[in-house]
Tab-separated table of C-alpha atoms and ligand atoms in Angstrom:
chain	number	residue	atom	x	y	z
A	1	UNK	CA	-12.584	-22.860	-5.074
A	2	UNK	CA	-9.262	-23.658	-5.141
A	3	UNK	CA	-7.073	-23.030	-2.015
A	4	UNK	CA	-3.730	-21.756	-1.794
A	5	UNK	CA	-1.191	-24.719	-0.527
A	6	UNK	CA	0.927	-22.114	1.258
A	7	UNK	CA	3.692	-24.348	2.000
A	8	UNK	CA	4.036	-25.312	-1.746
A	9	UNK	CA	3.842	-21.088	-2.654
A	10	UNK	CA	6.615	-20.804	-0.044
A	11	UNK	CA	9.025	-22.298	-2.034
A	12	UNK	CA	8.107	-20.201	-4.899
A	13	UNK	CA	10.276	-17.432	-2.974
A	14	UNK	CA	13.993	-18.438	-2.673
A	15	UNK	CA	14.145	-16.143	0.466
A	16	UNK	CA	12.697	-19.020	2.337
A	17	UNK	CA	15.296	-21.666	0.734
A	18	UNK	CA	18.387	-20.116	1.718
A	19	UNK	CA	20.131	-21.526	5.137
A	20	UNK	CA	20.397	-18.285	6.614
A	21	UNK	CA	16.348	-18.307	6.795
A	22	UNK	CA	15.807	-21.575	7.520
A	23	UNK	CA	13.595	-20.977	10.190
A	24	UNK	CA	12.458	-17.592	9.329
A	25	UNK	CA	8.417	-16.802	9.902
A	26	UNK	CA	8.164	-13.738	8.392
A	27	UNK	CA	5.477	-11.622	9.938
A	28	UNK	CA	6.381	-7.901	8.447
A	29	UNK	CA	4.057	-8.338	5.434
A	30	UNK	CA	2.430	-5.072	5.465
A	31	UNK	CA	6.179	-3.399	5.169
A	32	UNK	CA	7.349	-5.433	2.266
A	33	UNK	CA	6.205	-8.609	0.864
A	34	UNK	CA	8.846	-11.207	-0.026
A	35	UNK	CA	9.485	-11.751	-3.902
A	36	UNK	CA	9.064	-14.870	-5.777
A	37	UNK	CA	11.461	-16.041	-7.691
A	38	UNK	CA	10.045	-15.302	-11.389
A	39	UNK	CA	10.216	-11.606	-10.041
A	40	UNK	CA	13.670	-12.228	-8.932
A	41	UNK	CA	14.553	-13.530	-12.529
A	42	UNK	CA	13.121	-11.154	-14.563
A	43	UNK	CA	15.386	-7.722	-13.013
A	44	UNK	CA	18.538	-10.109	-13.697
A	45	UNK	CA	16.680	-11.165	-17.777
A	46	UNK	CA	16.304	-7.139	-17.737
A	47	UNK	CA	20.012	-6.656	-17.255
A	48	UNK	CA	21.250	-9.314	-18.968
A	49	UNK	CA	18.777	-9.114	-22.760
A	50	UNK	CA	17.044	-5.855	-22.545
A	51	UNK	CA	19.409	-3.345	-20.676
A	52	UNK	CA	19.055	-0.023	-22.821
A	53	UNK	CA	17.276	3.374	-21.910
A	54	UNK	CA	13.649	3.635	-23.085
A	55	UNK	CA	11.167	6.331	-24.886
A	56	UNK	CA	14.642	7.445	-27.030
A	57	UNK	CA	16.625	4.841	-28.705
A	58	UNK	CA	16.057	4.096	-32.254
A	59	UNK	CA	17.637	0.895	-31.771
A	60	UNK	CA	16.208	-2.618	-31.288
A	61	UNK	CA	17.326	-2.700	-27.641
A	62	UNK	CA	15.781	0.130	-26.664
A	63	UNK	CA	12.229	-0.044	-28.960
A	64	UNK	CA	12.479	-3.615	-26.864
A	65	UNK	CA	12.496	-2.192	-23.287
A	66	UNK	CA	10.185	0.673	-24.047
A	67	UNK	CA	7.482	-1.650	-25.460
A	68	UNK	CA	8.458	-3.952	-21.965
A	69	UNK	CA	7.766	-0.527	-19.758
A	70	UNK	CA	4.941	0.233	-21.433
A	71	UNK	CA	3.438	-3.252	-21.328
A	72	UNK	CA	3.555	-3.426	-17.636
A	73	UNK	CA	1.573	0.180	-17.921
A	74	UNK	CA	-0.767	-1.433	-19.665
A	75	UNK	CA	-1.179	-4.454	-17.081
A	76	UNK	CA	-1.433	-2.286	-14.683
A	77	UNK	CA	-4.650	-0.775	-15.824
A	78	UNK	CA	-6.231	-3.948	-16.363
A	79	UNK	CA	-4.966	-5.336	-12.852
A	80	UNK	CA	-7.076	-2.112	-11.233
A	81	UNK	CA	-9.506	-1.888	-13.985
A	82	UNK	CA	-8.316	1.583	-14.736
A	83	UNK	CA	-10.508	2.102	-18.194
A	84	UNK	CA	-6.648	3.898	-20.588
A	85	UNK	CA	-3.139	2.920	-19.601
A	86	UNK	CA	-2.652	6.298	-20.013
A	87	UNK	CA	-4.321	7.222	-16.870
A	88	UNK	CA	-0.952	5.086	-14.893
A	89	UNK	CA	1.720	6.729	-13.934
A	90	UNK	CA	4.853	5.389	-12.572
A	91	UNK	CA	6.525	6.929	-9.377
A	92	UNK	CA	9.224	5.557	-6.912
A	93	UNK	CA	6.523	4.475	-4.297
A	94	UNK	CA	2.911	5.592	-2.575
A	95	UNK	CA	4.708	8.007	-0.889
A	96	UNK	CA	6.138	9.690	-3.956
A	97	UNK	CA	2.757	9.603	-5.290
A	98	UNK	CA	0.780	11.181	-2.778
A	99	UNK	CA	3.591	14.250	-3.029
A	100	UNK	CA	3.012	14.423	-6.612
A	101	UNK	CA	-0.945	14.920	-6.274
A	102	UNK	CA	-0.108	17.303	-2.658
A	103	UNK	CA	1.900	19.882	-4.743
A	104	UNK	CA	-0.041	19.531	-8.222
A	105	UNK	CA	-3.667	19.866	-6.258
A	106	UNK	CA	-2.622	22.257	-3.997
A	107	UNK	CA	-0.977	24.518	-6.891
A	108	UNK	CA	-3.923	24.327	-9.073
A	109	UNK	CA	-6.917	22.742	-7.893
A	110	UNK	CA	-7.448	23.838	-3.953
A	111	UNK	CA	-7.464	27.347	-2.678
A	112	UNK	CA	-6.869	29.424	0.520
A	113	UNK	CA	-9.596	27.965	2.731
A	114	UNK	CA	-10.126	25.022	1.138
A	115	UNK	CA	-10.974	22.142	3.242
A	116	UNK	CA	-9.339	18.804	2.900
A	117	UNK	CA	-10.340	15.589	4.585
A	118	UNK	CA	-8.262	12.764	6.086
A	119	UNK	CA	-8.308	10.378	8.669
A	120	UNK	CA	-7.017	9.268	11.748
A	121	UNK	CA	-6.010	5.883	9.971
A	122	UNK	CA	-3.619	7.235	7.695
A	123	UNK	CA	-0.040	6.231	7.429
A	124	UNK	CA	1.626	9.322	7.841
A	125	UNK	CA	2.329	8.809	3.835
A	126	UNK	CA	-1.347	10.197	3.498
A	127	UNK	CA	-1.005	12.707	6.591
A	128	UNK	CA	2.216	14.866	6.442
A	129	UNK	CA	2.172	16.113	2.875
A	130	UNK	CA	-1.708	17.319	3.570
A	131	UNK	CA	-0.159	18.729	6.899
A	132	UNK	CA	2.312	20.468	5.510
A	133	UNK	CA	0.245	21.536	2.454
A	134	UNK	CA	-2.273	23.248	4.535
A	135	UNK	CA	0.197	24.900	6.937
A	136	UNK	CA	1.609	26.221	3.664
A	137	UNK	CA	-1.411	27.252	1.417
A	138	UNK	CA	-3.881	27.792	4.397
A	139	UNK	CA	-6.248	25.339	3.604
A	140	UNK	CA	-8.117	23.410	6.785
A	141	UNK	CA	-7.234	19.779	7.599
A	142	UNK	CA	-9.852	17.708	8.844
A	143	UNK	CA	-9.526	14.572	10.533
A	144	UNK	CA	-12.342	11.827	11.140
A	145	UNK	CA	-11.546	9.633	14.280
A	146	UNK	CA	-11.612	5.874	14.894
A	147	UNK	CA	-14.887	4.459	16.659
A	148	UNK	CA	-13.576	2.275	19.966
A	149	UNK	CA	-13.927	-0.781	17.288
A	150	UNK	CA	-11.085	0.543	15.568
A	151	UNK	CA	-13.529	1.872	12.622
A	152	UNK	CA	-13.738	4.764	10.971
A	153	UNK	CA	-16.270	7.213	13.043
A	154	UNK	CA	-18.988	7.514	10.058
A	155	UNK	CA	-21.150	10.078	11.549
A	156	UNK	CA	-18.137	12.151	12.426
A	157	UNK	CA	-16.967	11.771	8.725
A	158	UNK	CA	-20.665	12.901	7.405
A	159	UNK	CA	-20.389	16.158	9.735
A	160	UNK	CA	-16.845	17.128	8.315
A	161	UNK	CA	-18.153	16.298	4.776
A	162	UNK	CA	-20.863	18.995	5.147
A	163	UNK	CA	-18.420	21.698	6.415
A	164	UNK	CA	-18.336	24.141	3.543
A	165	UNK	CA	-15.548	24.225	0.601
A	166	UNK	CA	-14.735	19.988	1.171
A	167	UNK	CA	-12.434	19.806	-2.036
A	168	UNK	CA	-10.510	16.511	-1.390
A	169	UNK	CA	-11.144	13.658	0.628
A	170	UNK	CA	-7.649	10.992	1.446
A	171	UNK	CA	-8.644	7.473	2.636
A	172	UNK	CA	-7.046	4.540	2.976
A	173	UNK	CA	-8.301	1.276	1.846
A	174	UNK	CA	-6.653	-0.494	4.294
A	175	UNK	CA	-5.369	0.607	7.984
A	176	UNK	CA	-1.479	-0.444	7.997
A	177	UNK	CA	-2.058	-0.754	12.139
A	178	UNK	CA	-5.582	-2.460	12.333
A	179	UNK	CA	-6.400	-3.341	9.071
A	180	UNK	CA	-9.675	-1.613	9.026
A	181	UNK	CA	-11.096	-1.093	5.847
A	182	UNK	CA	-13.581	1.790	5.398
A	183	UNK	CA	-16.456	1.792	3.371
A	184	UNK	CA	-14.602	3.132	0.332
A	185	UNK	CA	-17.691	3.347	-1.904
A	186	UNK	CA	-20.000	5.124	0.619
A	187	UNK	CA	-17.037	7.695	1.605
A	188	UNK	CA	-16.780	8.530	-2.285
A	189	UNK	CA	-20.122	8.404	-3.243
A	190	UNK	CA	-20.767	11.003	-0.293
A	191	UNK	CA	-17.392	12.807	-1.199
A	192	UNK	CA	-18.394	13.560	-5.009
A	193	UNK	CA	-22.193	14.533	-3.778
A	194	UNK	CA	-20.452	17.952	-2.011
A	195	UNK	CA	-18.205	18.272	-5.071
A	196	UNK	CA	-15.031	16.619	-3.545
A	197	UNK	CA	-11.798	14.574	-4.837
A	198	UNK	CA	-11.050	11.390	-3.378
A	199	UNK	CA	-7.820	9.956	-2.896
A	200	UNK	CA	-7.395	6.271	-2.143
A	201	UNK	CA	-4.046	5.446	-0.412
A	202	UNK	CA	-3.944	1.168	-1.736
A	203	UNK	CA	-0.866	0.377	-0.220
A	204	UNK	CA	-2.189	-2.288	2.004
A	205	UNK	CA	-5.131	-3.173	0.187
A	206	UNK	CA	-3.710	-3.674	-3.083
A	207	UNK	CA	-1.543	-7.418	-2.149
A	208	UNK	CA	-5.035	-9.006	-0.195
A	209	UNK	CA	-7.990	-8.122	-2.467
A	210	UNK	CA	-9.236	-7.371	-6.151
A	211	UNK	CA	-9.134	-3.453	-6.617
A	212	UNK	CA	-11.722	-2.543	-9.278
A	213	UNK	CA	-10.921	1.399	-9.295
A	214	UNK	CA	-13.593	1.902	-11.667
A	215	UNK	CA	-16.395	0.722	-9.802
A	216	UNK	CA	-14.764	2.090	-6.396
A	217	UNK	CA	-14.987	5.559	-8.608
A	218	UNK	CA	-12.187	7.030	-6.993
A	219	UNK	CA	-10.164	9.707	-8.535
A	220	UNK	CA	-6.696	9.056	-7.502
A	221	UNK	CA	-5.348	5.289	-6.067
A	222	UNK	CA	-1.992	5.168	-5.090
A	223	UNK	CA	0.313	1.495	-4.385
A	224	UNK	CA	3.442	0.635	-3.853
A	225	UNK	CA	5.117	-2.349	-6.468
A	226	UNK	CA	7.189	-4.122	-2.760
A	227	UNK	CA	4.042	-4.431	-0.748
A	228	UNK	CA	2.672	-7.004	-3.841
A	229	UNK	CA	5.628	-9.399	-4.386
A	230	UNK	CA	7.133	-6.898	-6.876
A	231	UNK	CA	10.719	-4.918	-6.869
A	232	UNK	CA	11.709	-1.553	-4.645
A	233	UNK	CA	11.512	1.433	-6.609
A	234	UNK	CA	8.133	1.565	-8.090
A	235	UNK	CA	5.108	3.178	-7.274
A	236	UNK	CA	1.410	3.468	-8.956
A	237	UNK	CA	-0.258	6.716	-9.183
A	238	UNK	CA	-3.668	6.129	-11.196
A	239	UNK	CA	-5.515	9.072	-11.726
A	240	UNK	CA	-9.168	9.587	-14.175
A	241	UNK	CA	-7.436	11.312	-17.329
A	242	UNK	CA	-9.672	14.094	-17.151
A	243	UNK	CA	-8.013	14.936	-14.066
A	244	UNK	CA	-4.218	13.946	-14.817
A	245	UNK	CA	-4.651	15.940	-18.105
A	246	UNK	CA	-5.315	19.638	-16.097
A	247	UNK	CA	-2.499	18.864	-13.781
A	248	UNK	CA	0.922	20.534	-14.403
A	249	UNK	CA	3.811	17.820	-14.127
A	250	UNK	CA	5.489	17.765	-10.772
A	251	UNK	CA	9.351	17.045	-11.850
A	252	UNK	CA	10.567	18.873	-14.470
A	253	UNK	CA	13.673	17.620	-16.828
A	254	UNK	CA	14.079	14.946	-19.799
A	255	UNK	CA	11.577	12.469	-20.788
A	256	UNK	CA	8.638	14.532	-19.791
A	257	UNK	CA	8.996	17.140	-22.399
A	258	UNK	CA	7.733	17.164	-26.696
A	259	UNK	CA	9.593	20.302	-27.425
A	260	UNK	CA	11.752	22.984	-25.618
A	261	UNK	CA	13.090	26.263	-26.452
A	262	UNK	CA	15.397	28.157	-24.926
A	263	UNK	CA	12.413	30.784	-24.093
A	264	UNK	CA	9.399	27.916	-23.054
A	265	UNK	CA	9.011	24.408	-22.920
A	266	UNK	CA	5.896	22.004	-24.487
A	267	UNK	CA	5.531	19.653	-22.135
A	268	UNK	CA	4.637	15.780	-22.990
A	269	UNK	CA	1.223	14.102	-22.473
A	270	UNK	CA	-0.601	12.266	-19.801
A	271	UNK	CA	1.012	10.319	-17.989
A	272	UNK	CA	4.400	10.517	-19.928
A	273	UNK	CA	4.727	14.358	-18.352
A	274	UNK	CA	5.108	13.121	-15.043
A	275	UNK	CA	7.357	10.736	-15.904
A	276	UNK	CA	10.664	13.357	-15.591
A	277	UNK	CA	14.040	11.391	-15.995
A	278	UNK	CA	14.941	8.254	-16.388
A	279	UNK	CA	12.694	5.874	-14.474
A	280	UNK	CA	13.555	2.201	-12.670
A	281	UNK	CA	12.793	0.459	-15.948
A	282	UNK	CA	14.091	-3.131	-14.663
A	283	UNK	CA	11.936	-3.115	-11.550
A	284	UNK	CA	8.883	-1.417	-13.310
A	285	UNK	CA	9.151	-4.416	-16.414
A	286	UNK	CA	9.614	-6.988	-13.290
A	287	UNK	CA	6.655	-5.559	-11.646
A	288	UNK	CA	4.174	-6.847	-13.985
A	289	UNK	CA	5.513	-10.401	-13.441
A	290	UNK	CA	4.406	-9.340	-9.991
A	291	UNK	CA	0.518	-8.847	-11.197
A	292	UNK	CA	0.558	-11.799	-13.696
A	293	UNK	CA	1.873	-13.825	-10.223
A	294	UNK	CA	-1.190	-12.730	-8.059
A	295	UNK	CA	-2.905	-12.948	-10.678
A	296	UNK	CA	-2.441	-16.557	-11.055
A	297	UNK	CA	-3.081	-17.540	-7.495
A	298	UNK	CA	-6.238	-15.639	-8.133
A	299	UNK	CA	-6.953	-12.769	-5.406
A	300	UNK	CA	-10.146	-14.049	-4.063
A	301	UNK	CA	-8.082	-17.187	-3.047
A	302	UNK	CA	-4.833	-14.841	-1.534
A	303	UNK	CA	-7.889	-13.099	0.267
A	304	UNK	CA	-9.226	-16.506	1.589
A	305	UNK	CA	-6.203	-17.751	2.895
A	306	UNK	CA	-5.255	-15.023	4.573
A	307	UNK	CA	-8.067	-13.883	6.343
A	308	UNK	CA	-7.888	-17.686	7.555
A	309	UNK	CA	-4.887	-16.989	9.145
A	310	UNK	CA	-5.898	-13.867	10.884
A	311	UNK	CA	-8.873	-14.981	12.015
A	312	UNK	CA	-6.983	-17.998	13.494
A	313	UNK	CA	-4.354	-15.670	15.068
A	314	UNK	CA	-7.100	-13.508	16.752
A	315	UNK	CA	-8.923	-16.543	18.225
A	316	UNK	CA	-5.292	-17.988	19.542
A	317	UNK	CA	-4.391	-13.870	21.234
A	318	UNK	CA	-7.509	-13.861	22.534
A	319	UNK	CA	-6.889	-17.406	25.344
A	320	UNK	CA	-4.273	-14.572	26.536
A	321	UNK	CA	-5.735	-11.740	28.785
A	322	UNK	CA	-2.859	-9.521	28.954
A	323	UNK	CA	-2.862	-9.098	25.184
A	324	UNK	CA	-5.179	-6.779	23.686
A	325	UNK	CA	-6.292	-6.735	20.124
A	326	UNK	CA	-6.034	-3.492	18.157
A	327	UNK	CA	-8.401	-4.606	15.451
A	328	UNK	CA	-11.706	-4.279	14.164
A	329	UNK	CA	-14.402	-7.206	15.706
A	330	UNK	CA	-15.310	-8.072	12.301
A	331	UNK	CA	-12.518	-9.683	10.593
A	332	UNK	CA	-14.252	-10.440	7.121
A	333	UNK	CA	-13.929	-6.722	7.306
A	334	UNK	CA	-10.286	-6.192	7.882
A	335	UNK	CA	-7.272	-7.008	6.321
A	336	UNK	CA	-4.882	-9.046	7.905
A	337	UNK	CA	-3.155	-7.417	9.617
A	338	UNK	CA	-2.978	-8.003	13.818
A	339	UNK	CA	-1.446	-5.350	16.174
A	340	UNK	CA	-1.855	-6.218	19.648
A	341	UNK	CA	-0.335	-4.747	22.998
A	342	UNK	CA	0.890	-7.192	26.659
A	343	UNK	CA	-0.051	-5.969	29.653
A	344	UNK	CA	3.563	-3.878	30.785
A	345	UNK	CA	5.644	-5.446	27.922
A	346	UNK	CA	6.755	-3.031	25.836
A	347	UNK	CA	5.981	-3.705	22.140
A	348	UNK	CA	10.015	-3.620	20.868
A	349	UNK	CA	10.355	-6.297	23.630
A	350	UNK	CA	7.797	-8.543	22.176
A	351	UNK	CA	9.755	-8.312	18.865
A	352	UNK	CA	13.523	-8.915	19.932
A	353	UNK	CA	11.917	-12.006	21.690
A	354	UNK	CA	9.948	-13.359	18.823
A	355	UNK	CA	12.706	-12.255	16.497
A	356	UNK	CA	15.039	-14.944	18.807
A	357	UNK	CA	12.539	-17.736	17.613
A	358	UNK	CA	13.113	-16.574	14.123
A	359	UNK	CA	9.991	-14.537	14.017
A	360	UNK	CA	10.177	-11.226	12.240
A	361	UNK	CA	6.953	-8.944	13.084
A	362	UNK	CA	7.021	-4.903	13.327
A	363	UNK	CA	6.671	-3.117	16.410
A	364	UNK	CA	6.326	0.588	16.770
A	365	UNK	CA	4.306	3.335	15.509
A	366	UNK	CA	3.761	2.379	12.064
A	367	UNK	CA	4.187	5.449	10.498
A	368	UNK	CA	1.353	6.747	12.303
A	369	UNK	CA	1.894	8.517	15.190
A	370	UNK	CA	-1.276	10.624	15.667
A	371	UNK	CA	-3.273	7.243	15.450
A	372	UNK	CA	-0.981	6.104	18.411
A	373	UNK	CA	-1.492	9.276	20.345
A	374	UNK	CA	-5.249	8.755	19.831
A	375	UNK	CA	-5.360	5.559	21.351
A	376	UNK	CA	-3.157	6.729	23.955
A	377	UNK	CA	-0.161	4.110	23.985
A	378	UNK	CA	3.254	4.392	21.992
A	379	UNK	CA	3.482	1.097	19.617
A	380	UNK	CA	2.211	-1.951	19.237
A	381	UNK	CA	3.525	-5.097	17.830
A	382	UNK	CA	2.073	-6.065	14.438
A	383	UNK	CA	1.659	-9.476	12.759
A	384	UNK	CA	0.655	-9.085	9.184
A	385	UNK	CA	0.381	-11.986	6.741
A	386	UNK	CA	0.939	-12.708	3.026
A	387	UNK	CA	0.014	-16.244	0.857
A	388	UNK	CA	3.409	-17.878	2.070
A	389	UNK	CA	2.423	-18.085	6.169
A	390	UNK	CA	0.726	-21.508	7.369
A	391	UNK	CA	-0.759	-22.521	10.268
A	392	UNK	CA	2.558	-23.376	12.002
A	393	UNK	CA	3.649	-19.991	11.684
A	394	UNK	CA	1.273	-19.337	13.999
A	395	UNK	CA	1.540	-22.224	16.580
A	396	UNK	CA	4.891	-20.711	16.602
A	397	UNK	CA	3.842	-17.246	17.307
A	398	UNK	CA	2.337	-19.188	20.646
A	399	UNK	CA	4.849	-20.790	21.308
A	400	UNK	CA	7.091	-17.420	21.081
A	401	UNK	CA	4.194	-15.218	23.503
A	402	UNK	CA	4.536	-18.394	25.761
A	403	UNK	CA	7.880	-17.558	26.244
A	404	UNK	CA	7.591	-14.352	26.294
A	405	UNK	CA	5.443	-14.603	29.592
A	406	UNK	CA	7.799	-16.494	31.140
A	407	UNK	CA	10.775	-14.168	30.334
A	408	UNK	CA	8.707	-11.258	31.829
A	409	UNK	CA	7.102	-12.990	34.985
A	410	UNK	CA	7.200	-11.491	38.280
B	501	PMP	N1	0.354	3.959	2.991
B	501	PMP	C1	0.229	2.844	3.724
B	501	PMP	C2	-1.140	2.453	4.220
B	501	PMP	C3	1.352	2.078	4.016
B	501	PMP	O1	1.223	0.971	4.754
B	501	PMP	C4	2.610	2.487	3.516
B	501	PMP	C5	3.867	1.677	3.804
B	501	PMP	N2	3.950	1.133	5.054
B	501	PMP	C6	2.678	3.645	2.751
B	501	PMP	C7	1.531	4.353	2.507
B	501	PMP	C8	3.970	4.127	2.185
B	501	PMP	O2	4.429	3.255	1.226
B	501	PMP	P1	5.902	3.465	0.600
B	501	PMP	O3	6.840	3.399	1.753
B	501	PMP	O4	6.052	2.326	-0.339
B	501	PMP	O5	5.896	4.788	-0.042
């Protein structure tokens, strides 16, 4: 199998080139990925040959950047092994995405009463529009805890799933804190037995490993374009057609409509309807140079090299006793992502002191502040890697904690 030379990829980003970043080891993976330069190049060869607005112009221009836009719909399926382009729809981001599906589903397919399943793992992306949908519609909001591993509790998840009127399940594939990945296939497998939806949030999982959302059988997967190497501004909502097709549109305006009158409107088809306004048509045409990049380097391989890393990272924070690991044991199991917590250091000082060595990780709540209030601290401090971190980034992460210790010795 070919392996990824991650210092050769590195230069593939021009981030890394310029002398501001010189030294930069950037750790922040899991809240944007860095972009490669043919990404880079293709929002300034939008601009510069294709500007033009799309679905309308009966120009060249235009008929040229609609077929681009709808290409990269069409790459999309096959990158997630949706089975019609048609069943892609572009937002601004996950987030965007899961608010489309909270008000459509709760509108149309969930009643009063109505239970809806989530977990303690979820960015609060996949948490506060349920929240706030249930507080609004009265439907109950169920959440399955994390095991002391940092997995997801399985036999509390298969008593919720038997409560009556279980009409939509929202998982994660992958825990933006600890990297835990649930048994996806077993949670929908159990989910459609009682008659539920399932919701995958993919925003993690979606840059480390191959997401085949046809044999996962989910009903709705959700990413985010930045987290995999592509442009801001462009999220993934793929949904079966079946489903997208009973679903009212969420935005209403131009672009989404076939005819209007001044007394009713006919609105558009799947996935074109929920497509109101003009979209980010640079980023989303950029974004498949994004897919064809990953898809290059192969997945498996991206997967490989990065759970090296982690795995190498874990066995380094572990010589340290006053750091504790916030991650599932099993780390074939887990993306990689590392949060960890010193003994009496406070996680925001672990960052401004890596961050003067030039290392950029996260440290907070993560978006997921009921997770933290579970486990009983406020933050941690997060590593998370991509295909352009080595093995020195990580002798320099010891290097960093080594000074860290001696900055906050008694
Ligand atoms: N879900 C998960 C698991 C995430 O990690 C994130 C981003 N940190 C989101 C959802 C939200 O993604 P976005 O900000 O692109 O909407």
């Amino acid at each position: 199998m070919p392996r990824i030379d991650s210092k050769k990829i590195k230069k593939l980003f021009p981030i890394f080139s310029k002398k501001e970043n010189k030294n930069l080891v950037y750790l922040d993976n899991a809240a944007t990925t860095q972009r490669p330069k043919v990404v880079v190049d293709a929002i300034k060869d939008f601009y510069e040959t294709y500007n033009s607005n799309i679905h309308r112009g009966i120009y060249d221009l235009s008929e040229k950047a609609t077929k681009m836009y709808e290409d990269t719909r069409k790459h999309t399926a096959k990158f997630i092994n949706a089975k019609l382009s048609e069943e892609i729809i572009f937002t601004k981001n996950t987030t965007e995405s899961i608010n489309l599906l909270a008000y459509t589903l709760s509108d149309n397919m969930l009643q009063k009463g109505d239970r809806i399943i989530t977990t303690s793992l979820e960015h609060h992306a996949n948490f506060v529009p349920w929240q706030t949908m249930a507080k609004k519609k009265g439907f109950i909001l169920s959440i399955v805890p994390v095991t002391e591993d940092y997995s997801l509790d399985m036999e509390e998840f298969e008593k919720l799933i038997k409560e009556p009127n279980v009409k939509l399940v929202c998982i994660s594939a992958m825990s933006n804190v600890t990297g835990t990945t649930p048994d996806l296939k077993k949670i929908i497998k159990r989910a459609h037995k009682v008659g539920a939806l399932v919701l995958v949030d993919g925003a993690q999982s979606v840059a480390h490993e191959h997401i085949d959302v046809r044999k996962m059988d989910c009903d709705f997967f959700v990413f985010s374009s930045h987290k995999m190497f592509g442009p801001f501004g462009v999220g993934i909502l793929y949904g079966k057609k079946q489903l997208l097709d009973k679903l009212p549109p969420f935005l209403y305006g131009g672009d989404m409509i076939k005819s209007v009158k001044e007394t009713c409107t006919v609105f558009n088809d799947t996935p074109w309807k929920f497509e109101a306004g003009t979209p980010s048509i640079g980023d989303v045409v950029a974004f498949k140079k994004a897919m064809e990049f990953m898809e290059k380097l192969g997945i498996e391989n991206i997967k490989n090299h990065e759970t090296n890393l982690a795995k190498k990272t874990v066995e380094m924070l572990k010589k340290y006793k006053q750091v504790t690991i916030i991650k599932p044991k099993n780390l074939d199991k887990s993306g990689p992502v590392i949060s960890f917590t010193i003994e009496e250091i406070h996680p925001h000082d672990i960052a401004e002191v890596f961050n003067k060595e030039g290392i950029a990780i996260r440290a907070g709540h993560h978006c997921n502040q009921p997770l933290m209030s579970r486990l009983g601290i406020p933050a941690t401090a997060r590593i998370s890697f991509s295909i352009y971190n080595t093995e020195d980034d990580i002798k320099k992460v010891e290097l960093a904690l080594k000074k860290l210790f001696k900055i906050f010795a008694k």
